[in-house]
PDB file of C-alpha atoms in Angstrom:
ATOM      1  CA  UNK B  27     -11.156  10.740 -22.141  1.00 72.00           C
ATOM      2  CA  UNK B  28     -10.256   9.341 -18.844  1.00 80.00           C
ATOM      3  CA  UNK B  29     -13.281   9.749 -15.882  1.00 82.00           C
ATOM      4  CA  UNK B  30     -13.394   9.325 -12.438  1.00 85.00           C
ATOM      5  CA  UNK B  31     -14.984   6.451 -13.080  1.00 85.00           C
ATOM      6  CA  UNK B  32     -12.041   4.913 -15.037  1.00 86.00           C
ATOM      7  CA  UNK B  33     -10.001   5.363 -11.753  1.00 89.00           C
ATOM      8  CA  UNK B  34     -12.487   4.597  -8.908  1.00 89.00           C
ATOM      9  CA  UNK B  35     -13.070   1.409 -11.150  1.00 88.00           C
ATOM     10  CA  UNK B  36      -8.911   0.274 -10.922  1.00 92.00           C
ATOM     11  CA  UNK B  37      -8.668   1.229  -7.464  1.00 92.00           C
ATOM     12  CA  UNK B  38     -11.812  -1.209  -6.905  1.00 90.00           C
ATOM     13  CA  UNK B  39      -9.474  -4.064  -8.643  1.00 91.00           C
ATOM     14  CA  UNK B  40      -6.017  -3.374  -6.612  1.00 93.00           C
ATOM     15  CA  UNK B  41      -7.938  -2.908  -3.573  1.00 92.00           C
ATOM     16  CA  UNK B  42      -9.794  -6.095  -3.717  1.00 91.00           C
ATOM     17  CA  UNK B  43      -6.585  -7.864  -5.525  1.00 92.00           C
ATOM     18  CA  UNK B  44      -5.182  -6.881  -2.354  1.00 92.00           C
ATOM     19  CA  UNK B  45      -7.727  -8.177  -0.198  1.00 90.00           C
ATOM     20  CA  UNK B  46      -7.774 -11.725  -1.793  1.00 89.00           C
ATOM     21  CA  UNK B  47      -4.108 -11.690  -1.155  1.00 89.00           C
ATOM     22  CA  UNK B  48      -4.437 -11.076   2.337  1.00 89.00           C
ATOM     23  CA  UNK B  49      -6.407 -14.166   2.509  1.00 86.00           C
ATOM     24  CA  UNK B  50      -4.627 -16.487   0.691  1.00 86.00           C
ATOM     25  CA  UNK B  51      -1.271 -15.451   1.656  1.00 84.00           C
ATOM     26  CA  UNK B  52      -0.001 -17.630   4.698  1.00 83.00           C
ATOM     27  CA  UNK B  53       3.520 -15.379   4.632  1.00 86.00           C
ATOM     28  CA  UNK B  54       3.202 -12.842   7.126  1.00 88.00           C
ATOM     29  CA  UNK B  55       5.319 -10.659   4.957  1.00 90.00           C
ATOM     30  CA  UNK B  56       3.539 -10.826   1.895  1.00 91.00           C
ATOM     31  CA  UNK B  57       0.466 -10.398   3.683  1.00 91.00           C
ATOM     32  CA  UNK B  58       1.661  -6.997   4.539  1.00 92.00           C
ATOM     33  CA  UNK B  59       2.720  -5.843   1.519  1.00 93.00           C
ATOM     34  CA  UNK B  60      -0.986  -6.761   0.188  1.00 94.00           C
ATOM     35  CA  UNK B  61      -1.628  -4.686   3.077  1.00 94.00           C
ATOM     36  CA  UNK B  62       0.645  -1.636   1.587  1.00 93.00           C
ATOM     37  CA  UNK B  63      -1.142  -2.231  -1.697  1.00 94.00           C
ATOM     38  CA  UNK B  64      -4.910  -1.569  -0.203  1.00 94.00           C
ATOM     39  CA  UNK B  65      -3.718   1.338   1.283  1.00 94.00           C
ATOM     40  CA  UNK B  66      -1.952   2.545  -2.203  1.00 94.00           C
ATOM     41  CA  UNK B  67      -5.526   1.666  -3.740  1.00 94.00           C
ATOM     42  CA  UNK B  68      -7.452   4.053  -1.354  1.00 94.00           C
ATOM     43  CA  UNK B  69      -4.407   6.850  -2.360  1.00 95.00           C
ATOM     44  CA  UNK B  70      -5.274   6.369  -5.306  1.00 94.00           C
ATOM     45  CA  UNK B  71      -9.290   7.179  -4.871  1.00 93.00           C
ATOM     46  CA  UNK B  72      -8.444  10.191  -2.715  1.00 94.00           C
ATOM     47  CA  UNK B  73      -6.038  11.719  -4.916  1.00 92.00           C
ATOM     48  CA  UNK B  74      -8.780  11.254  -8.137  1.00 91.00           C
ATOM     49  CA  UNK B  75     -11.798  12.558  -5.901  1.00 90.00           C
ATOM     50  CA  UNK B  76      -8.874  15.553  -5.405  1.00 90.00           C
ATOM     51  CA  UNK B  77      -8.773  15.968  -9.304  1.00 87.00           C
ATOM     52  CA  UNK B  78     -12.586  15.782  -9.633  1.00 86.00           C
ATOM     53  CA  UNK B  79     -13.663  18.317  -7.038  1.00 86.00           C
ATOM     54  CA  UNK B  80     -10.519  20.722  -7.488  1.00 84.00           C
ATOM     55  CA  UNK B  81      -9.480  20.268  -4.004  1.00 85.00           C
ATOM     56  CA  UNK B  82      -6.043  20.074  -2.058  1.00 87.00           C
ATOM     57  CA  UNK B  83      -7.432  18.289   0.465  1.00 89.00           C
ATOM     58  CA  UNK B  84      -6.816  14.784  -0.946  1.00 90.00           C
ATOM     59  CA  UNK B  85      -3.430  15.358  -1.393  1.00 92.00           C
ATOM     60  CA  UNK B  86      -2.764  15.920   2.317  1.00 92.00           C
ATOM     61  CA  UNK B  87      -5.093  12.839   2.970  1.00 92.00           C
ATOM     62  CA  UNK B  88      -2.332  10.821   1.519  1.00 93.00           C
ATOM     63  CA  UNK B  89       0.363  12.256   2.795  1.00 92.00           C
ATOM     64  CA  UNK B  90      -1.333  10.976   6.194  1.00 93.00           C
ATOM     65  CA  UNK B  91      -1.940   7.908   4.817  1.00 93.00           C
ATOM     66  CA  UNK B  92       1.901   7.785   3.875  1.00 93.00           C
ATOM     67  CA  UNK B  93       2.731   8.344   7.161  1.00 93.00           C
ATOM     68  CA  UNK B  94       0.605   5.762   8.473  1.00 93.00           C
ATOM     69  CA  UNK B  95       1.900   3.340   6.202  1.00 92.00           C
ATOM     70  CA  UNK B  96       5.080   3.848   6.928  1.00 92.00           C
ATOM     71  CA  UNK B  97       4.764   3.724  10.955  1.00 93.00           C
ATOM     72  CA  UNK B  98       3.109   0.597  10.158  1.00 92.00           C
ATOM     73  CA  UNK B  99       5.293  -0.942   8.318  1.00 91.00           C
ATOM     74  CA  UNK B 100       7.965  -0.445  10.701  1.00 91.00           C
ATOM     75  CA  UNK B 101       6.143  -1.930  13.754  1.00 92.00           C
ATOM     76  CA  UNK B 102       4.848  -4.220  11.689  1.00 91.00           C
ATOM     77  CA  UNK B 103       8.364  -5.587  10.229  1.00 91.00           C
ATOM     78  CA  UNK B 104       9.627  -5.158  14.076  1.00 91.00           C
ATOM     79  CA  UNK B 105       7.035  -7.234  15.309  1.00 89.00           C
ATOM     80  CA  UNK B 106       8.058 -10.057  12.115  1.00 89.00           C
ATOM     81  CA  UNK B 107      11.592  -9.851  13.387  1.00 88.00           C
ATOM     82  CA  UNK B 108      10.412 -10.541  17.049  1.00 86.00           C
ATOM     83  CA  UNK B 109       8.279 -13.383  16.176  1.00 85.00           C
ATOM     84  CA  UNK B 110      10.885 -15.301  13.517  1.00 86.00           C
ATOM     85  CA  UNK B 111      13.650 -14.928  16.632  1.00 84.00           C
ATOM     86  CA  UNK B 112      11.365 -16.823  19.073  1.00 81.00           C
ATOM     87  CA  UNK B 113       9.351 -19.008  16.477  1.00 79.00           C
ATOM     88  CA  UNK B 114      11.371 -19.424  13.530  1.00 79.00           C
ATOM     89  CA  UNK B 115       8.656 -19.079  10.830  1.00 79.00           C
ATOM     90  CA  UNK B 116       6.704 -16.462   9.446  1.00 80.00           C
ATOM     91  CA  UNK B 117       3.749 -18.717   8.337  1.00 82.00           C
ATOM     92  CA  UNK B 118       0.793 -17.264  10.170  1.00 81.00           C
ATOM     93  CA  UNK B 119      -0.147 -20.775   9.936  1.00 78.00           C
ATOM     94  CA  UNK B 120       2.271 -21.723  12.787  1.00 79.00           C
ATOM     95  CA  UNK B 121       2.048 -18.795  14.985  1.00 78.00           C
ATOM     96  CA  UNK B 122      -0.874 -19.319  17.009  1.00 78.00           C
ATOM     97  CA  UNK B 123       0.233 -17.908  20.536  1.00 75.00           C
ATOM     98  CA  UNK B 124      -2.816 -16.283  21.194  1.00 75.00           C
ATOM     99  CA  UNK B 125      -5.257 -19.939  20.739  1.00 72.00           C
ATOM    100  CA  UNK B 126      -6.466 -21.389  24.378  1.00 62.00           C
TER     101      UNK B 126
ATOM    102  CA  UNK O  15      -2.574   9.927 -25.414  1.00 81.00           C
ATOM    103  CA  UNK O  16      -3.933  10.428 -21.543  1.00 83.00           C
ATOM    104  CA  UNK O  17      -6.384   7.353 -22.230  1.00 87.00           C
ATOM    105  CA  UNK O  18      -3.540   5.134 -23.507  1.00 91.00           C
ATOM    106  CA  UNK O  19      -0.849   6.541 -20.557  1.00 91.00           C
ATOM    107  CA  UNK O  20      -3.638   5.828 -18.413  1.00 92.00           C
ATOM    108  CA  UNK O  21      -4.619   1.829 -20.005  1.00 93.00           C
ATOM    109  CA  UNK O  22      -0.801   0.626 -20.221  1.00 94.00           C
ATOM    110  CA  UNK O  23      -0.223   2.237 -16.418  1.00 94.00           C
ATOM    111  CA  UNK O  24      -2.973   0.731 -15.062  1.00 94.00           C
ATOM    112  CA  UNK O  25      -2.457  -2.601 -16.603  1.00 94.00           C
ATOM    113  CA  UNK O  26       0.562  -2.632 -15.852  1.00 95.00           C
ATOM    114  CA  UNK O  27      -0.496  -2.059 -11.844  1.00 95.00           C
ATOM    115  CA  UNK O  28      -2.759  -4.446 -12.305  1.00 94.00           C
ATOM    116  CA  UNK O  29      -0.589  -6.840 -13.825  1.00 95.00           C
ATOM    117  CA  UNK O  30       1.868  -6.373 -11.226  1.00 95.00           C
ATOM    118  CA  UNK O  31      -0.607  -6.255  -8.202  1.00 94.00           C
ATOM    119  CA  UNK O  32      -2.112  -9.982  -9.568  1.00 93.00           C
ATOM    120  CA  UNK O  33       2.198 -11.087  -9.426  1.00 93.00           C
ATOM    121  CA  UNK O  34       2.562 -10.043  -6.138  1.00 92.00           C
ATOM    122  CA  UNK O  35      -0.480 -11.947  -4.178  1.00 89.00           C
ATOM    123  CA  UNK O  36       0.190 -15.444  -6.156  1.00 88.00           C
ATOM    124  CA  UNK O  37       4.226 -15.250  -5.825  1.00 87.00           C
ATOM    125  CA  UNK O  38       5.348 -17.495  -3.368  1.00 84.00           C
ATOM    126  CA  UNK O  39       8.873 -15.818  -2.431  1.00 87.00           C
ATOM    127  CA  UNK O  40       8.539 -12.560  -0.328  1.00 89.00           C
ATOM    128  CA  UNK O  41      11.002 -10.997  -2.906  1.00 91.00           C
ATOM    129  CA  UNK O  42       9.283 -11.581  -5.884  1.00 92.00           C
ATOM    130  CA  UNK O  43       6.312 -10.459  -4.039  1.00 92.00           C
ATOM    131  CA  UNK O  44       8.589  -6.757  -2.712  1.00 93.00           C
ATOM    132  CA  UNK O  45       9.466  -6.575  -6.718  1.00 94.00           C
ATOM    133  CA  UNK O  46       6.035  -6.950  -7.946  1.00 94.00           C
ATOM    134  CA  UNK O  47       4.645  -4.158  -5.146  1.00 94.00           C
ATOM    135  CA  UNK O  48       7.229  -1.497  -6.075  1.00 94.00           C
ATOM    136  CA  UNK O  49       6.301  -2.337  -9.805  1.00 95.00           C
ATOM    137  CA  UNK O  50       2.631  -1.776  -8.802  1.00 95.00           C
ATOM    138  CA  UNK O  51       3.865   1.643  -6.803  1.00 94.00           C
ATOM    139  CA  UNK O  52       5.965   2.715 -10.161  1.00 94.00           C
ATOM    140  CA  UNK O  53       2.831   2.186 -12.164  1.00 95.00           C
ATOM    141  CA  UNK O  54       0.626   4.365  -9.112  1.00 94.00           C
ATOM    142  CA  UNK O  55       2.903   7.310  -9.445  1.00 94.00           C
ATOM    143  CA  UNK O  56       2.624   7.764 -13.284  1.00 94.00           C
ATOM    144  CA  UNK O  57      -1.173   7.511 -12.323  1.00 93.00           C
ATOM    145  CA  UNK O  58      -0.980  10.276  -9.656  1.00 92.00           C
ATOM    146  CA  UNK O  59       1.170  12.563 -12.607  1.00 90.00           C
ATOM    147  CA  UNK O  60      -1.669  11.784 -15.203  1.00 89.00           C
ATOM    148  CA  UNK O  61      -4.121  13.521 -12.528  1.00 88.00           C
ATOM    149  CA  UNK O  62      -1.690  16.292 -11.800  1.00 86.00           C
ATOM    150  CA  UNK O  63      -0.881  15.173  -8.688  1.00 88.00           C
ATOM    151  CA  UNK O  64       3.089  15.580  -8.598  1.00 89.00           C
ATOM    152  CA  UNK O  65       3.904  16.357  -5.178  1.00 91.00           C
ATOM    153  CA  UNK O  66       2.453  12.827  -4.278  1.00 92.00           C
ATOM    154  CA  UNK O  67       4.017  11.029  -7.086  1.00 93.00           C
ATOM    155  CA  UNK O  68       7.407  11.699  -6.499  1.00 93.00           C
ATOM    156  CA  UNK O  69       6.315  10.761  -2.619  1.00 92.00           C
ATOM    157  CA  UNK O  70       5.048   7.626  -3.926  1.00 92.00           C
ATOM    158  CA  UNK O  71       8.541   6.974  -5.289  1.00 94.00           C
ATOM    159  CA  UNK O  72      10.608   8.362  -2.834  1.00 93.00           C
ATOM    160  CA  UNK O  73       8.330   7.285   0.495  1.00 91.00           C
ATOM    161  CA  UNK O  74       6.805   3.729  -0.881  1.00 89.00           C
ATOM    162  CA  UNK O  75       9.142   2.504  -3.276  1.00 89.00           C
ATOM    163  CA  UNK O  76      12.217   3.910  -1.719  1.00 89.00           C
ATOM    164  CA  UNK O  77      11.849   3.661   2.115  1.00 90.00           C
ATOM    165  CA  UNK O  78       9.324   1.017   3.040  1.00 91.00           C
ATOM    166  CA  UNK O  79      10.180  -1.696   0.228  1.00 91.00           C
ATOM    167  CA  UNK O  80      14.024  -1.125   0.759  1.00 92.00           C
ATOM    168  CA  UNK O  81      12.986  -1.550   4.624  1.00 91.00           C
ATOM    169  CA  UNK O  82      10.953  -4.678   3.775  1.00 91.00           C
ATOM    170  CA  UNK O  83      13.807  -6.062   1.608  1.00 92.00           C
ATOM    171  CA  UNK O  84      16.172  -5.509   4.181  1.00 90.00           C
ATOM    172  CA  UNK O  85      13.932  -7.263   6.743  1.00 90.00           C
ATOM    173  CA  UNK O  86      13.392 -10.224   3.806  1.00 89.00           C
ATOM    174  CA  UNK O  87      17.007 -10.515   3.809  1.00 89.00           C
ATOM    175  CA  UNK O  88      17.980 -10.604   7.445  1.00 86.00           C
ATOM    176  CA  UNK O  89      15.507 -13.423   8.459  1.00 84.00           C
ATOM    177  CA  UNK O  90      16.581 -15.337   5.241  1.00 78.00           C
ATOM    178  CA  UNK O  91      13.694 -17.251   5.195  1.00 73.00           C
ATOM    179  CA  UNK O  92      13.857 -20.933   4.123  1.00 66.00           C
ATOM    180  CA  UNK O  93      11.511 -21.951   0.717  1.00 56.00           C
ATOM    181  CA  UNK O  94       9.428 -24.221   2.647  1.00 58.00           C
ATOM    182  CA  UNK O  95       7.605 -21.124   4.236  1.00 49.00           C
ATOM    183  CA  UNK O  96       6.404 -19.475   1.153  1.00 48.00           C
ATOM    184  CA  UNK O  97       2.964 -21.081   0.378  1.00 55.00           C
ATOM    185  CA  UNK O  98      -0.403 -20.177  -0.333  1.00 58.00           C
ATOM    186  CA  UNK O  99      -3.577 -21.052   2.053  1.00 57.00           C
ATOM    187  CA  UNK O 100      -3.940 -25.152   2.443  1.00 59.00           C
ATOM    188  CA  UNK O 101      -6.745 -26.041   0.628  1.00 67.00           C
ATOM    189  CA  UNK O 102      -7.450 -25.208  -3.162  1.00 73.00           C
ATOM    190  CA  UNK O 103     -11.436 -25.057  -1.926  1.00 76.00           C
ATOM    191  CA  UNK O 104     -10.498 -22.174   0.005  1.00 74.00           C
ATOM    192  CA  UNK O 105      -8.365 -20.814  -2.631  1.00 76.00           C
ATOM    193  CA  UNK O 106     -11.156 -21.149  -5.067  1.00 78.00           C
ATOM    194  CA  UNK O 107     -13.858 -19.123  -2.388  1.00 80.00           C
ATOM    195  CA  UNK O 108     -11.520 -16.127  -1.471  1.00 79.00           C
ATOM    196  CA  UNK O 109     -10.898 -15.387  -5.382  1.00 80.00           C
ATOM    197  CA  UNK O 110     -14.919 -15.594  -6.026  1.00 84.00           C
ATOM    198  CA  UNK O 111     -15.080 -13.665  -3.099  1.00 83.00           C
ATOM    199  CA  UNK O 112     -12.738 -10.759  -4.850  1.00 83.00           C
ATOM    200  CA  UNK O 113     -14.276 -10.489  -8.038  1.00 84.00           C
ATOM    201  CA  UNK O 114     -17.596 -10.383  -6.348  1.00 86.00           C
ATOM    202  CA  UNK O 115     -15.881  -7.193  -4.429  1.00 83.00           C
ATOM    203  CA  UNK O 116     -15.013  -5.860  -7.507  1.00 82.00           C
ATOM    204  CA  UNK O 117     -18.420  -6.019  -8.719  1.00 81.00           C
ATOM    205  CA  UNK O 118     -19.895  -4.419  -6.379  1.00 83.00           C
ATOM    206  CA  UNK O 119     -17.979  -1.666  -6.121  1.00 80.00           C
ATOM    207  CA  UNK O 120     -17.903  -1.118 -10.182  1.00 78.00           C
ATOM    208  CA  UNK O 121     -21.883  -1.511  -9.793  1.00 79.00           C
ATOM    209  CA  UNK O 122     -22.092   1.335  -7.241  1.00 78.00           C
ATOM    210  CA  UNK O 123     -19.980   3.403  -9.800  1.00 77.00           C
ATOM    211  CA  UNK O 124     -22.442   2.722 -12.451  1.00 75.00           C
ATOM    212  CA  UNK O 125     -23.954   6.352 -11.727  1.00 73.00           C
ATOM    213  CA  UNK O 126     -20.735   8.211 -11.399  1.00 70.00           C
ATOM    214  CA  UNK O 127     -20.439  10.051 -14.522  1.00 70.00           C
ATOM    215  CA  UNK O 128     -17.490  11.878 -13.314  1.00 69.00           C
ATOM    216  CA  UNK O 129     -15.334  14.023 -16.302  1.00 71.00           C
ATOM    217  CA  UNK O 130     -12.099  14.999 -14.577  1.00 71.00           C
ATOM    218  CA  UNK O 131     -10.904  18.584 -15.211  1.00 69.00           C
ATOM    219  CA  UNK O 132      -8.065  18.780 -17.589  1.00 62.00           C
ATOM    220  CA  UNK O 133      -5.949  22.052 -18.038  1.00 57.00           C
ATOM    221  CA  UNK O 134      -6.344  25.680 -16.996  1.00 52.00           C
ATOM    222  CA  UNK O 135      -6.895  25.688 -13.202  1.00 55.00           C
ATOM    223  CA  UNK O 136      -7.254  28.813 -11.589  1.00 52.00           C
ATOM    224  CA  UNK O 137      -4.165  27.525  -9.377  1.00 58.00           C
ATOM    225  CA  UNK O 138      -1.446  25.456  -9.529  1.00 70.00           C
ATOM    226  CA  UNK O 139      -2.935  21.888  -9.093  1.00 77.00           C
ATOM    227  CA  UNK O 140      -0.928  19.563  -6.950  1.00 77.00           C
ATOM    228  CA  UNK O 141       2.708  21.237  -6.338  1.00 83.00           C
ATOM    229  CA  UNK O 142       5.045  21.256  -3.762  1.00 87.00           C
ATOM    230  CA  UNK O 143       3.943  25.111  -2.857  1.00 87.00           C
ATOM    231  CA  UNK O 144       0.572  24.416  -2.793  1.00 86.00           C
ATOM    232  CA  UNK O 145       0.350  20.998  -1.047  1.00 88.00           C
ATOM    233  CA  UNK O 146       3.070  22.633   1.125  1.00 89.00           C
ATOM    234  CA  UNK O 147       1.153  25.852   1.735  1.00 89.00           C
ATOM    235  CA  UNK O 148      -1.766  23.883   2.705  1.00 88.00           C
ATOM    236  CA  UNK O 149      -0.172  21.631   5.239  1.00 89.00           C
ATOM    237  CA  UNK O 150       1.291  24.348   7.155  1.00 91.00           C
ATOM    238  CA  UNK O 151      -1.841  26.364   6.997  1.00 92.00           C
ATOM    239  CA  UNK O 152      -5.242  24.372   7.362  1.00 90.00           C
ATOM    240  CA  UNK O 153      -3.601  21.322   8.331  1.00 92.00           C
ATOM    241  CA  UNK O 154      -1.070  22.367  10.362  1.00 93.00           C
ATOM    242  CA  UNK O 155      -2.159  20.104  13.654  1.00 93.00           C
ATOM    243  CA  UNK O 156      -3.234  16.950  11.980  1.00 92.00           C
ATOM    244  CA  UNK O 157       0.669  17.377   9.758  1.00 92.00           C
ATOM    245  CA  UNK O 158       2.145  17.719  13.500  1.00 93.00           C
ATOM    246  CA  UNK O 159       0.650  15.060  14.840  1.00 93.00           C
ATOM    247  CA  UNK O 160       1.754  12.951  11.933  1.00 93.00           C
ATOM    248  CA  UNK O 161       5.436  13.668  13.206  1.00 93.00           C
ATOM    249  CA  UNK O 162       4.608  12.215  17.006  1.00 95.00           C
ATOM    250  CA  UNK O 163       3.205   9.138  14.809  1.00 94.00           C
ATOM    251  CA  UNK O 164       6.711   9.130  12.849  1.00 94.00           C
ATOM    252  CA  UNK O 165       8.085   9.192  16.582  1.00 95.00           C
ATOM    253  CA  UNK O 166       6.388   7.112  18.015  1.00 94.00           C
ATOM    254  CA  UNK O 167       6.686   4.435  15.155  1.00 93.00           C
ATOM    255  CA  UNK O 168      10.502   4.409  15.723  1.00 92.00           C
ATOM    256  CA  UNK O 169      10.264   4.021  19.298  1.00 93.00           C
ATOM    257  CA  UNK O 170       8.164   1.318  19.221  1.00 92.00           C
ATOM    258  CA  UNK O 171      10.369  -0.349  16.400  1.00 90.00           C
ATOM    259  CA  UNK O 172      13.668  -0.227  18.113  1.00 90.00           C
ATOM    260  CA  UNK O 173      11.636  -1.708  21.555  1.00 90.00           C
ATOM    261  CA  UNK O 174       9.982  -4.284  19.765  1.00 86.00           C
ATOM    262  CA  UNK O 175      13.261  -5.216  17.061  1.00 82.00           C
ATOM    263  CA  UNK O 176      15.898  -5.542  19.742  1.00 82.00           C
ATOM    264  CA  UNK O 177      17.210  -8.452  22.019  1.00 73.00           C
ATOM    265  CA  UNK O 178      16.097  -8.648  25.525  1.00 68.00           C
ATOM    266  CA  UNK O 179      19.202  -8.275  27.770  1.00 60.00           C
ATOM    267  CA  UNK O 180      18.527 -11.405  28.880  1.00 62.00           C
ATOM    268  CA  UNK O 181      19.008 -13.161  25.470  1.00 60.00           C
ATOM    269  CA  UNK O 182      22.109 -11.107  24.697  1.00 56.00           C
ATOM    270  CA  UNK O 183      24.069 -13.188  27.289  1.00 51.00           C
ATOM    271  CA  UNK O 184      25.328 -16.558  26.030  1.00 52.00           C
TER     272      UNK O 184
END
């Protein structure tokens, strides 16, 4: 028998899998796909609190959260591509524009 | 049967999740994540959510990894770039740090004694009609506003992704 607990549980793990990868990651494009899987982690509590209290409204949480993810990843990659034309690198290491 | 579906998929995301944040090349890493986004969808069918499975497939695995493939493969990024943070010490910290997470959160579930329905719903759980029904009812703004998002997203893309006409001249 599979509980909400069993899935709140492995959505704890990818999410904070995810987490540790966004820190240790120094590729700016693995860093956002750790970003895509938090975000698949939190779909994945919202659609089991759905099952649990026999309600639709999860499912159309992640369907925003799709979109979302989506938008994001588009700027985001757009905003890669920008950076690699005028630094050359993708190592968030390297890219420090913004320091005084 | 559900409990063993629901073991192998979820070591399997698992598995695939723990691949993707110690690879070092970004496509390893894009193959891991739509591995870990296979493994979600059989997850979401196993709770009757089927609508947002085949989403899962179609949106995640289809759209954005293609996109982020296609982005991996057009900067052609040299090997030297692919490395984890410096220092092993703060290697060593950030994964303490994430099991701590975990534990946390599993310790805050400790109460949750949550059995999920199975079978017999008084409606059609999770289809296309009624997810679709329900957008275009009760959510009808919040589903619209999603599209200026969408709209916005590829403005802002093609702005930010193209040459200044400056740079375009030789």
């Amino acid at each position: 028998m599979v509980t909400l607990n069993s899935y709140l549980t492995l959505s704890a793990v990818l999410f904070s899998i995810g987490a540790v990868g966004v820190f240790t990651q120094r590729n700016a494009l693995i860093m956002y796909m750790c970003i895509e899987l938090m975000l698949n982690a939190v779909n994945l509590t919202f659609i089991a609190f759905s099952r649990y209290l026999n309600d639709l409204g999860g499912h159309v949480f992640v369907f925003m959260i799709m979109t979302v993810a989506a938008a994001e990843a588009a700027v985001g990659l757009a905003i890669i591509m920008a950076l690699f034309r005028n630094k050359e690198t993708v190592n968030v290491d390297e890219i420090n524009l913004s320091k005084g | 049967m559900q409990l063993l579906m629901f073991y192998i998929l979820g070591f399997g995301a698992v598995l695939s999740a723990l691949l993707l944040v110690t690879s070092k090349k970004p496509v390893n890493a894009a193959m891991s994540l739509i591995a870990t986004m296979f493994c979600l969808a059989g997850l979401y069918v196993l709770l009757d959510a089927h609508l947002v499975a085949v989403l899962q497939i179609l949106v995640y695995a289809g759209a954005v990894m293609v996109l982020f493939l296609f982005v991996i493969m057009l900067l052609n990024i040299q090997e030297k770039e692919g490395r984890l943070a410096g220092s092993t010490i703060a290697l060593q910290f950030v994964s303490i740090l994430g099991v701590g997470m975990v534990f946390v959160i599993a310790a805050s579930l400790v109460k949750v004694r949550g059995a999920l329905p199975t079978g017999g719903e008084l409606f059609p759980f999770g289809t296309t009609k009624a997810v679709g029904s329900m957008l275009f009812t009760e959510y009808l703004l919040p589903f619209e506003i999603a599209s200026m998002l969408l709209l916005a997203a590829i403005v802002g893309a093609v702005i930010l992704a193209k040459r200044r006409i400056s740079d375009a001249k030789p």
